[in-house]
């Protein structure tokens, strides 16, 4: 990788951090002291691998944990900034709504349904697209207690969408907040946030609450050409708004409430994004007028008792999610003055697809440890996914060749030619998992989950994980797992868009992965983790051209992809004042249809970070993010996406209670030209998706 010659500081930080952690001599600490050091750290344990708590080093998976302290140190204000720092993860963008795409181990898709997002262990997947929702609008971080990331397949425990990885966001409870906090933040792009969170005990009831309001005009980097630019060239019109700026504004309301008493815990969440822009356009044509909104209401009731009886533990969860996405100001899919051979659109090509859905989930598990050297978990559950209402307004229909035909005005097409009719899906599942202590230093975890879907049938997915403590400071893991991703409703049942027709005969996508991981505790304050993986994806869901009709496309299981890579992570607490972290990920993914790079994901991703405590009450942080080697997918003749290196700086106070704390964050300090790849073949957005340049934010919070 070639670093800019003008940035000597970037070179020093990038090259030094990984070496510092591994160059220290190994101290002969007793095994028990090493275990104690790990147990004392919030970041040293995780439950995402099996559902029960393990140290990260011995968890039967490749996982990472980010704590609230880590989030404060990096001065992050949104989830995307945090995930970008994790090994094997890169945040791409969609032109549609500027929604993030979490690329894990090189697995890229248009809407990112291959990553399962959990909030407090409960999926927040939407049925329409199959992801977290395109009208996402960011996720605030002040109320996050920790983030757990599982890289690789997790369907043996979590079912669908745990394909490339699993992200679990755990919000703060009463034990995490310890009082009340008020905070405000202001920054570039007219961005502002204010929040209030409180926790306390009222008798036997522990209460934690969070409220937040935020807004932003968003980054306004110049877009030189868009989809309408090409239409103008083809049909002789002059309608494009490019060169122009994207529409990344939003307003946000967030609320959370948690109640806990004994073995019972109830959680309620609210997330609304409104007056939100369309990014670079719903159809990759600039649209400064369109506005959209999403509303997500979640609730869960959990009971768990690890000591239900001798050798027995149990738990159960009931949860619900209500999700809607609406278009209060109609999208201009193409701008006014658009001309097609099928007719002209003096007011532009207007559309407004809207959906309402609700999901109910019930699950339960039993743990049994009465068999010598075994811990067995049996779980079962039922999901009821109901996309109960759809509505659409538009001023066009489609000709037989797929070209839009203008209508006299904007009409509701929900009954005549809807984009999707209401759909319902029911899922029954059961899984069995055994953690077997083969010997003093060997542990084998085996799991199997069977899912039965009401629409496409059944799927069974196994996992195996062999963990060996080779010495008191070295752990070796050999992992195998299979995962699946169920078709989204739009992929199976979309009916009016001739270039993206649904296919009710779709099968789920599948992924088989093998991994080898080494976890080396170099000393009590330094560690190095290395993982190597190989995966094979098949039955991938892609649009297939209708060759018989000569036009249009339908979703089909047409695609296979192989990938392999390495992930290296090192951490070193040099002393009480200095913490160094570094990670490097390399991957290579091949589309087996043409044996070319699958495209869109960085082959090389380097993140280094240093945090210094200065003058006892202040913390200074520096972070470097290097992204390189992004190829184009087959059929995309553009030059590869340009590499970039960005540097962030943070300065924060570290005062105690009853005092104000401040965080100053400077992101992309050297104003690098950061761009994320637009979808192939690049005819719509030839210049890719420009990301924010240099930005600054100042945060103030008061803890009572």
XYZ file of C-alpha atoms in Angstrom:
704
model
C 0.000 0.000 0.000
C 1.305 3.425 -0.922
C 0.724 6.198 1.596
C 0.689 9.920 0.676
C 4.199 11.287 0.952
C 2.942 14.521 2.518
C 1.607 12.805 5.605
C 4.607 11.537 7.556
C 2.547 11.290 10.717
C 0.167 8.923 8.960
C 3.048 6.651 7.952
C 4.523 6.547 11.434
C 1.241 5.752 13.162
C 0.159 3.216 10.530
C 3.395 1.252 10.531
C 4.329 1.493 14.199
C 1.176 0.454 15.990
C 0.962 -3.188 14.810
C 4.636 -3.715 15.568
C 4.567 -2.184 19.032
C 2.148 -4.758 20.375
C 4.040 -7.808 19.090
C 7.588 -6.619 19.782
C 7.331 -6.723 23.583
C 8.820 -9.669 25.471
C 6.409 -12.272 26.800
C 6.212 -12.224 30.584
C 5.827 -15.482 32.455
C 2.513 -14.578 34.090
C 0.629 -17.445 35.746
C -2.368 -18.700 33.834
C -4.737 -17.619 36.612
C -3.478 -14.010 36.534
C -3.983 -13.879 32.776
C -7.550 -15.123 33.211
C -8.221 -12.523 35.913
C -6.915 -9.717 33.712
C -9.272 -10.754 30.959
C -12.274 -11.103 33.243
C -11.813 -7.585 34.609
C -12.251 -6.011 31.182
C -15.715 -5.294 29.759
C -14.244 -5.794 26.280
C -12.809 -9.218 27.094
C -16.045 -11.219 27.116
C -18.966 -11.825 24.788
C -22.180 -13.822 24.597
C -22.739 -13.453 20.844
C -20.980 -16.738 19.997
C -23.172 -19.197 21.944
C -25.733 -17.209 23.944
C -23.705 -17.717 27.147
C -20.776 -15.650 28.350
C -17.235 -16.501 27.198
C -13.960 -14.663 27.224
C -13.260 -13.338 23.741
C -10.098 -15.373 23.606
C -11.941 -18.674 24.138
C -15.260 -17.892 22.509
C -15.992 -20.439 19.739
C -16.110 -17.731 17.055
C -14.194 -14.760 15.671
C -15.728 -11.825 17.516
C -15.018 -8.242 18.552
C -16.425 -6.053 21.325
C -16.633 -2.268 21.525
C -17.521 -0.748 24.901
C -18.977 2.619 25.880
C -15.482 3.641 27.002
C -14.117 2.840 23.526
C -16.907 4.909 21.952
C -16.106 7.893 24.166
C -12.402 7.623 23.374
C -12.957 7.728 19.605
C -15.428 10.625 19.880
C -17.937 8.744 17.716
C -21.367 10.253 17.134
C -22.856 7.493 14.953
C -22.732 3.708 14.729
C -21.082 3.773 11.286
C -17.994 5.506 12.660
C -17.578 2.698 15.193
C -18.094 -0.225 12.822
C -15.529 1.168 10.369
C -12.834 0.596 13.020
C -13.518 -3.142 13.422
C -11.304 -5.659 11.594
C -12.901 -7.122 8.480
C -15.619 -4.443 8.354
C -15.963 -1.522 5.949
C -18.920 0.840 5.562
C -19.996 1.364 1.953
C -22.965 3.555 0.966
C -26.113 3.221 -1.106
C -27.027 6.103 -3.438
C -30.608 5.572 -2.251
C -31.029 7.548 1.007
C -27.260 7.466 1.724
C -27.952 4.288 3.692
C -24.892 2.406 5.023
C -23.825 -0.996 3.701
C -21.854 -2.989 6.277
C -19.353 -4.953 4.205
C -17.996 -7.878 6.219
C -15.199 -9.957 4.677
C -15.799 -8.624 1.184
C -19.477 -9.612 0.924
C -21.176 -6.702 -0.867
C -24.741 -6.366 -2.107
C -27.075 -3.557 -3.107
C -29.148 -3.488 0.080
C -26.966 -5.415 2.569
C -29.377 -8.153 3.765
C -26.451 -10.520 4.454
C -25.663 -8.867 7.811
C -27.993 -9.515 10.743
C -28.534 -6.490 12.963
C -29.690 -7.131 16.527
C -30.747 -4.707 19.218
C -30.380 -6.306 22.644
C -30.314 -9.701 20.977
C -33.525 -9.202 18.949
C -33.432 -8.851 15.119
C -34.493 -5.483 13.712
C -34.720 -6.812 10.143
C -37.416 -5.361 7.885
C -39.385 -7.743 5.676
C -39.679 -5.566 2.566
C -35.980 -5.259 1.693
C -34.600 -7.831 4.149
C -32.161 -5.433 5.803
C -32.355 -2.945 8.677
C -34.361 -0.571 6.457
C -33.122 1.769 3.736
C -34.539 4.853 5.483
C -32.020 4.302 8.271
C -30.808 7.814 9.067
C -28.023 6.773 11.415
C -27.963 5.310 14.911
C -26.947 7.415 17.954
C -24.294 6.075 20.296
C -24.772 7.826 23.643
C -27.061 5.064 24.958
C -24.944 2.135 23.682
C -23.354 0.070 26.445
C -21.457 -2.214 24.072
C -21.426 -3.562 20.530
C -20.654 -7.195 19.816
C -19.661 -8.291 16.318
C -19.585 -11.872 15.080
C -17.643 -12.225 11.819
C -18.658 -15.210 9.736
C -21.779 -17.402 9.691
C -24.125 -17.449 12.670
C -27.270 -19.145 11.339
C -26.831 -22.185 13.615
C -27.816 -19.861 16.467
C -29.521 -16.848 14.871
C -31.160 -18.173 11.700
C -31.611 -16.066 8.566
C -29.349 -13.147 7.620
C -26.541 -14.201 9.991
C -24.697 -14.773 6.728
C -21.612 -12.566 6.595
C -21.835 -11.562 10.241
C -23.956 -10.469 13.191
C -23.965 -7.045 14.881
C -25.574 -6.832 18.320
C -26.181 -3.377 19.813
C -26.667 -3.554 23.579
C -28.236 -0.430 25.068
C -27.474 0.982 28.497
C -29.340 -0.285 31.529
C -29.455 1.040 35.064
C -26.074 -0.490 35.931
C -24.439 1.275 32.961
C -25.803 4.797 33.451
C -25.451 5.376 37.210
C -27.449 8.599 37.507
C -28.527 11.162 34.926
C -26.767 12.745 31.974
C -27.623 15.647 29.724
C -25.708 16.254 26.516
C -25.589 18.468 23.423
C -23.524 18.315 20.256
C -23.032 20.733 17.355
C -20.963 20.308 14.244
C -20.419 20.710 10.534
C -23.310 20.515 8.052
C -25.556 22.291 10.594
C -25.661 19.123 12.632
C -27.037 19.223 16.147
C -28.042 16.708 18.823
C -29.352 16.877 22.335
C -30.120 13.994 24.659
C -31.104 13.122 28.197
C -30.638 9.778 29.878
C -31.380 8.647 33.407
C -31.071 5.530 35.506
C -32.091 4.713 39.030
C -33.565 2.133 41.383
C -37.090 2.426 42.684
C -37.343 -0.312 45.234
C -36.831 -3.621 43.421
C -37.311 -1.968 40.023
C -34.295 -0.674 38.068
C -35.170 1.962 35.461
C -33.123 3.333 32.548
C -34.473 5.902 30.063
C -33.052 7.759 27.056
C -34.417 10.600 24.888
C -32.712 12.226 21.903
C -33.439 14.770 19.193
C -31.084 15.367 16.280
C -30.962 17.023 12.887
C -28.512 17.697 10.082
C -28.386 19.163 6.601
C -25.836 16.487 5.681
C -22.741 16.600 3.558
C -23.048 18.461 0.254
C -20.173 17.132 -1.824
C -20.542 17.845 -5.543
C -21.955 15.137 -7.830
C -20.691 15.689 -11.383
C -23.075 13.329 -13.211
C -26.097 11.212 -12.359
C -28.539 8.827 -14.045
C -30.359 11.662 -15.805
C -27.071 12.888 -17.277
C -26.952 9.728 -19.373
C -30.641 10.046 -20.283
C -29.930 13.560 -21.561
C -27.136 12.216 -23.738
C -29.307 9.420 -25.123
C -32.534 11.335 -25.739
C -31.362 14.905 -26.299
C -32.944 16.426 -23.189
C -31.434 18.844 -20.656
C -33.125 17.783 -17.445
C -30.280 16.604 -15.205
C -29.614 18.542 -12.000
C -25.972 17.453 -12.066
C -23.506 18.906 -11.389
C -25.303 19.295 -8.088
C -25.413 18.199 -4.492
C -26.906 15.214 -2.734
C -29.849 15.489 -0.375
C -28.631 14.069 2.949
C -30.675 16.039 5.434
C -32.648 14.399 8.254
C -34.366 14.924 11.567
C -34.329 12.253 14.242
C -36.190 11.240 17.381
C -34.971 8.347 19.543
C -36.234 6.973 22.842
C -35.524 3.921 24.966
C -36.932 2.647 28.238
C -35.696 -0.349 30.201
C -37.302 -1.825 33.308
C -35.679 -4.655 35.239
C -36.760 -6.550 38.310
C -35.072 -9.770 39.314
C -35.089 -12.170 36.370
C -37.440 -9.992 34.309
C -36.439 -7.268 31.881
C -38.706 -5.165 29.651
C -37.367 -2.907 26.911
C -39.157 -0.386 24.703
C -37.596 1.506 21.801
C -38.624 4.237 19.388
C -36.662 5.408 16.347
C -38.089 7.928 13.896
C -36.359 9.579 10.952
C -38.295 12.287 9.137
C -37.900 15.220 6.772
C -35.155 13.006 5.387
C -33.588 13.489 1.975
C -33.065 10.900 -0.725
C -29.255 10.863 -0.795
C -28.193 10.812 -4.439
C -31.731 9.918 -5.457
C -33.908 6.825 -5.163
C -33.101 6.064 -8.827
C -29.582 7.633 -8.719
C -30.865 10.941 -10.139
C -30.478 14.004 -7.897
C -33.715 14.847 -6.127
C -33.675 17.937 -3.870
C -37.450 17.800 -3.354
C -38.284 14.279 -2.173
C -38.752 13.654 1.547
C -39.178 10.349 3.352
C -39.601 9.034 6.849
C -39.386 5.791 8.795
C -40.748 4.847 12.179
C -39.625 1.840 14.216
C -41.289 0.820 17.497
C -39.747 -2.122 19.346
C -40.607 -3.905 22.560
C -39.360 -7.017 24.313
C -40.010 -8.887 27.525
C -37.278 -11.267 28.675
C -37.069 -13.699 31.551
C -33.910 -15.609 32.351
C -32.678 -17.657 35.278
C -29.242 -19.241 35.094
C -29.955 -21.194 38.323
C -33.438 -22.472 37.625
C -32.546 -25.720 39.324
C -29.574 -27.950 39.857
C -27.690 -27.996 36.530
C -30.531 -26.152 34.776
C -30.895 -22.673 33.330
C -33.646 -21.231 31.170
C -34.854 -18.114 29.422
C -37.630 -16.809 27.189
C -38.279 -13.679 25.130
C -41.363 -12.103 23.587
C -40.710 -9.219 21.209
C -42.383 -7.065 18.593
C -41.375 -4.571 15.932
C -43.656 -2.135 14.137
C -41.976 -0.541 11.120
C -43.218 1.835 8.443
C -41.610 3.831 5.664
C -43.573 6.671 4.103
C -43.020 9.354 1.466
C -44.741 12.586 2.592
C -43.153 14.547 -0.294
C -43.138 12.406 -3.440
C -39.857 11.222 -4.883
C -38.751 12.731 -8.177
C -37.187 9.547 -9.511
C -36.140 11.576 -12.554
C -36.270 15.388 -12.731
C -38.653 17.669 -14.590
C -38.063 17.807 -18.340
C -37.303 14.092 -18.665
C -37.893 12.714 -22.176
C -38.172 9.029 -23.076
C -39.119 7.487 -26.436
C -42.376 6.484 -24.716
C -43.234 10.088 -23.778
C -42.141 13.174 -21.876
C -42.406 14.011 -18.186
C -42.612 17.811 -17.841
C -43.010 17.476 -14.044
C -40.512 14.662 -13.697
C -41.002 10.975 -13.041
C -42.762 10.806 -9.676
C -43.192 7.848 -7.348
C -43.962 7.144 -3.693
C -43.869 3.482 -2.559
C -44.799 3.006 1.109
C -44.918 -0.030 3.410
C -46.183 -0.936 6.872
C -45.151 -4.122 8.621
C -45.138 -5.784 12.026
C -43.147 -8.698 13.403
C -43.825 -10.765 16.493
C -41.227 -13.163 17.879
C -41.333 -15.724 20.674
C -38.358 -17.821 21.745
C -37.222 -19.939 24.676
C -34.206 -22.006 25.655
C -33.056 -24.523 28.255
C -29.478 -25.004 29.444
C -28.363 -28.259 31.035
C -24.902 -28.865 32.514
C -25.554 -32.068 34.420
C -23.653 -34.258 32.001
C -19.984 -34.367 32.803
C -17.943 -31.992 30.617
C -21.026 -30.964 28.602
C -23.213 -27.899 28.529
C -26.235 -28.432 26.316
C -28.620 -25.739 25.119
C -31.922 -26.394 23.394
C -33.884 -23.523 21.910
C -37.050 -23.066 19.939
C -39.050 -20.165 18.586
C -41.681 -18.768 16.268
C -41.634 -15.596 14.139
C -44.690 -14.025 12.547
C -43.700 -11.467 9.877
C -46.576 -9.495 8.392
C -46.162 -6.816 5.726
C -49.802 -5.907 6.109
C -50.103 -2.758 3.989
C -48.528 -1.254 0.895
C -49.354 1.949 -0.940
C -47.919 3.684 -3.976
C -48.443 6.887 -5.903
C -46.834 7.513 -9.293
C -47.310 9.313 -12.596
C -46.156 6.476 -14.860
C -46.755 2.872 -15.841
C -44.497 0.514 -17.773
C -44.545 -0.439 -21.443
C -43.909 -4.039 -22.501
C -40.256 -3.159 -23.149
C -39.830 -1.916 -19.582
C -39.770 1.788 -20.464
C -41.989 4.116 -18.384
C -45.149 5.542 -19.957
C -46.373 8.916 -18.618
C -49.802 9.153 -17.013
C -51.932 12.328 -17.028
C -51.089 12.934 -13.383
C -50.032 11.293 -10.138
C -52.425 8.494 -9.199
C -52.575 5.815 -6.521
C -51.682 2.450 -8.045
C -52.038 0.342 -4.879
C -54.996 -1.620 -6.260
C -54.337 -1.583 -10.007
C -50.584 -2.117 -10.471
C -48.936 -2.202 -7.023
C -45.201 -2.682 -6.602
C -45.966 -5.295 -3.934
C -49.072 -6.713 -2.308
C -49.289 -7.457 1.428
C -47.424 -10.629 2.398
C -47.067 -12.746 5.507
C -44.393 -15.214 6.522
C -44.330 -17.590 9.486
C -41.176 -19.266 10.750
C -40.787 -22.141 13.205
C -37.302 -23.099 14.346
C -35.413 -25.221 16.826
C -31.713 -25.548 17.594
C -29.439 -27.734 19.665
C -25.973 -26.768 20.892
C -23.426 -28.710 22.920
C -20.299 -27.215 24.496
C -18.115 -30.244 25.243
C -14.945 -29.985 27.310
C -13.007 -32.734 25.541
C -9.956 -32.336 27.739
C -8.394 -29.777 30.041
C -7.263 -27.613 27.119
C -9.767 -28.636 24.439
C -13.360 -27.543 23.910
C -15.698 -28.555 21.085
C -18.872 -26.594 20.362
C -21.343 -28.228 17.997
C -24.641 -26.712 16.948
C -27.508 -27.394 14.555
C -30.553 -25.266 13.750
C -33.569 -26.144 11.628
C -35.853 -23.381 10.254
C -39.172 -24.020 8.545
C -40.609 -21.156 6.464
C -44.233 -20.967 5.429
C -43.369 -19.762 1.924
C -40.218 -21.512 0.676
C -39.702 -24.544 2.890
C -37.015 -25.660 5.324
C -33.304 -25.183 5.826
C -30.843 -26.769 8.273
C -27.527 -25.197 9.237
C -24.709 -26.697 11.359
C -21.627 -25.297 13.067
C -18.487 -26.772 14.662
C -15.861 -24.963 16.705
C -12.772 -26.602 18.175
C -10.904 -24.400 20.686
C -7.464 -25.428 21.985
C -5.536 -23.639 24.719
C -2.120 -24.480 23.319
C -0.439 -22.654 26.229
C -1.387 -20.144 28.887
C -0.871 -17.327 26.374
C -1.983 -18.916 23.074
C -5.420 -20.159 21.980
C -6.102 -21.797 18.614
C -9.567 -22.098 17.037
C -10.737 -24.161 14.082
C -14.245 -23.155 12.978
C -16.802 -24.393 10.473
C -20.270 -23.010 9.845
C -23.056 -22.792 7.320
C -25.463 -19.866 6.990
C -28.467 -18.820 4.924
C -30.256 -15.657 3.915
C -34.006 -15.854 3.249
C -35.361 -13.973 0.211
C -36.816 -10.565 1.037
C -40.463 -9.948 0.181
C -39.578 -7.618 -2.705
C -37.326 -10.332 -4.182
C -40.010 -13.011 -3.975
C -43.189 -11.033 -4.593
C -42.404 -7.753 -6.400
C -44.895 -7.471 -9.276
C -44.955 -4.131 -11.131
C -41.346 -3.177 -11.884
C -40.359 -5.055 -15.082
C -36.637 -4.571 -14.449
C -36.844 -6.118 -10.959
C -39.664 -8.656 -10.869
C -40.089 -10.941 -7.878
C -39.757 -14.709 -8.062
C -41.821 -16.807 -5.606
C -39.667 -19.854 -6.425
C -36.525 -18.333 -4.920
C -34.427 -20.421 -2.567
C -32.351 -18.921 0.240
C -28.760 -17.862 -0.334
C -26.193 -20.118 1.351
C -22.703 -19.622 2.724
C -20.199 -22.208 3.990
C -17.162 -20.927 5.887
C -14.063 -22.445 7.475
C -11.761 -20.409 9.715
C -8.515 -20.740 11.633
C -7.917 -18.223 14.424
C -4.989 -17.604 16.782
C -5.341 -15.514 19.941
C -2.020 -14.645 21.543
C -1.916 -12.911 24.913
C 1.557 -11.444 24.471
C 1.487 -10.139 28.029
C -1.215 -9.058 30.460
C -1.526 -5.704 28.702
C -0.916 -6.719 25.059
C -2.609 -9.147 22.673
C -2.483 -10.169 19.024
C -5.296 -11.942 17.158
C -4.969 -13.490 13.709
C -7.732 -15.184 11.726
C -7.751 -16.754 8.268
C -10.987 -17.708 6.536
C -12.354 -19.234 3.373
C -15.996 -19.135 2.297
C -18.186 -20.304 -0.577
C -21.492 -18.536 -1.270
C -23.983 -20.204 -3.590
C -27.590 -19.756 -4.753
C -26.977 -16.008 -4.535
C -30.063 -13.945 -5.324
C -29.483 -11.688 -8.314
C -31.459 -10.087 -11.115
C -31.586 -12.312 -14.184
C -32.282 -10.771 -17.601
C -35.314 -12.105 -19.446
C -33.544 -13.191 -22.622
C -36.700 -14.599 -24.257
C -38.554 -11.303 -24.081
C -35.432 -9.295 -24.708
C -36.124 -6.953 -21.811
C -36.755 -6.828 -18.098
C -35.238 -8.860 -15.279
C -36.407 -11.181 -12.533
C -34.738 -12.234 -9.305
C -33.202 -15.693 -9.433
C -30.708 -17.918 -7.626
C -27.879 -17.234 -10.042
C -24.522 -16.685 -8.479
C -21.613 -18.281 -6.686
C -18.786 -16.495 -4.950
C -15.636 -17.654 -3.204
C -13.601 -15.560 -0.853
C -10.657 -15.867 1.478
C -8.759 -13.481 3.651
C -6.774 -12.613 6.761
C -7.537 -10.378 9.729
C -4.852 -9.165 12.131
C -5.622 -7.233 15.284
C -3.291 -5.994 18.024
C -3.838 -4.090 21.264
C -1.308 -2.752 23.736
C -1.871 -0.755 26.904
C 1.626 0.744 27.027
C 0.936 2.304 30.392
C -1.954 3.987 32.180
C -1.623 6.981 29.867
C -1.216 5.370 26.434
C -3.324 2.767 24.591
C -2.424 1.558 21.078
C -4.710 -0.422 18.746
C -4.286 -1.586 15.168
C -6.047 -3.898 12.746
C -5.368 -4.972 9.191
C -7.726 -6.959 6.957
C -6.994 -8.458 3.551
C -9.575 -10.238 1.434
C -10.026 -11.504 -2.104
C -13.489 -12.491 -3.362
C -14.126 -14.037 -6.776
C -17.409 -14.140 -8.712
C -17.406 -17.713 -10.032
C -19.620 -16.826 -13.001
C -16.768 -14.942 -14.644
C -13.818 -15.646 -12.293
C -13.285 -11.937 -11.713
C -13.124 -9.898 -8.524
C -16.610 -9.633 -7.001
C -15.981 -5.893 -6.661
C -16.946 -3.138 -4.268
C -14.982 -4.196 -1.171
C -11.467 -3.129 -0.154
C -8.792 -5.776 -0.495
C -6.716 -3.907 2.098
C -8.111 -2.144 5.149
C -5.846 -0.749 7.855
C -7.025 1.043 11.007
C -4.637 2.314 13.678
C -5.495 4.267 16.786
C -3.614 5.799 19.709
C -5.191 7.275 22.853
C -3.117 9.372 25.234
C -4.118 10.660 28.643
C -2.544 14.097 28.982
C -2.497 16.359 32.036
C -4.505 13.675 33.873
C -7.884 15.172 32.931
C -7.671 15.127 29.122
C -7.537 12.383 26.524
C -6.097 12.907 23.046
C -6.847 10.399 20.309
C -5.558 9.928 16.761
C -6.970 7.441 14.255
C -5.891 6.524 10.745
C -8.138 4.668 8.300
C -6.569 3.343 5.080
C -8.849 1.752 2.448
C -7.238 0.329 -0.694
C -7.640 -2.140 -3.538
C -11.329 -1.764 -4.426
C -11.973 -3.397 -7.787
C -14.971 -3.018 -10.057
C -17.468 -5.816 -10.587
C -17.586 -7.584 -13.954
C -19.112 -5.420 -16.669
C -18.065 -2.158 -15.025
C -15.499 -0.503 -17.281
C -14.625 2.338 -14.903
C -11.185 2.575 -13.360
C -10.885 1.061 -9.861
C -12.242 3.112 -6.994
C -9.495 5.394 -5.707
C -7.721 4.433 -2.478
C -7.868 6.858 0.401
C -6.371 7.567 3.802
C -8.314 9.568 6.363
C -7.174 10.783 9.778
C -9.371 11.673 12.759
C -8.412 13.555 15.928
C -10.296 13.752 19.213
C -9.703 15.696 22.420
C -11.875 14.947 25.428
C -12.016 15.795 29.107
C -12.139 13.094 31.785
C -13.757 14.800 34.740
C -15.987 13.068 37.262
C -19.606 13.486 38.240
C -21.211 16.888 38.817
C -19.027 18.416 36.116
C -19.249 19.143 32.410
C -17.295 16.967 30.017
C -16.344 18.042 26.495
C -15.310 16.186 23.355
C -13.873 17.890 20.288
C -13.705 15.672 17.195
C -12.027 16.502 13.880
C -12.841 13.934 11.189
C -11.035 13.509 7.891
C -8.623 16.137 9.125
C -6.649 16.326 5.861
C -9.828 16.539 3.735
C -9.175 13.350 1.748
C -11.410 12.740 -1.272
C -13.300 9.724 0.064
C -15.649 7.933 -2.336
C -17.630 4.739 -2.015
C -18.403 2.662 -5.117
C -21.728 3.206 -6.869
C -23.482 0.116 -8.265
C -22.180 -1.478 -11.449
C -21.955 -0.817 -14.328
C -21.572 2.819 -13.212
C -23.759 4.384 -15.895
C -25.966 6.050 -13.280
C -23.284 7.564 -11.028
C -19.977 7.387 -12.922
C -18.176 9.418 -10.240
C -19.225 7.089 -7.402
C -20.630 8.314 -4.069
C -18.725 11.238 -2.492
C -18.387 11.101 1.289
C -17.999 14.037 3.700
C -14.797 16.020 3.672
C -13.276 17.612 6.750
C -15.787 18.040 9.564
C -15.733 19.117 13.183
C -18.032 18.584 16.138
C -18.101 19.723 19.756
C -19.961 17.764 22.403
C -20.766 18.771 25.966
C -22.349 16.506 28.572
C -23.136 16.841 32.249
C -23.482 13.834 34.516
C -25.533 14.240 37.665
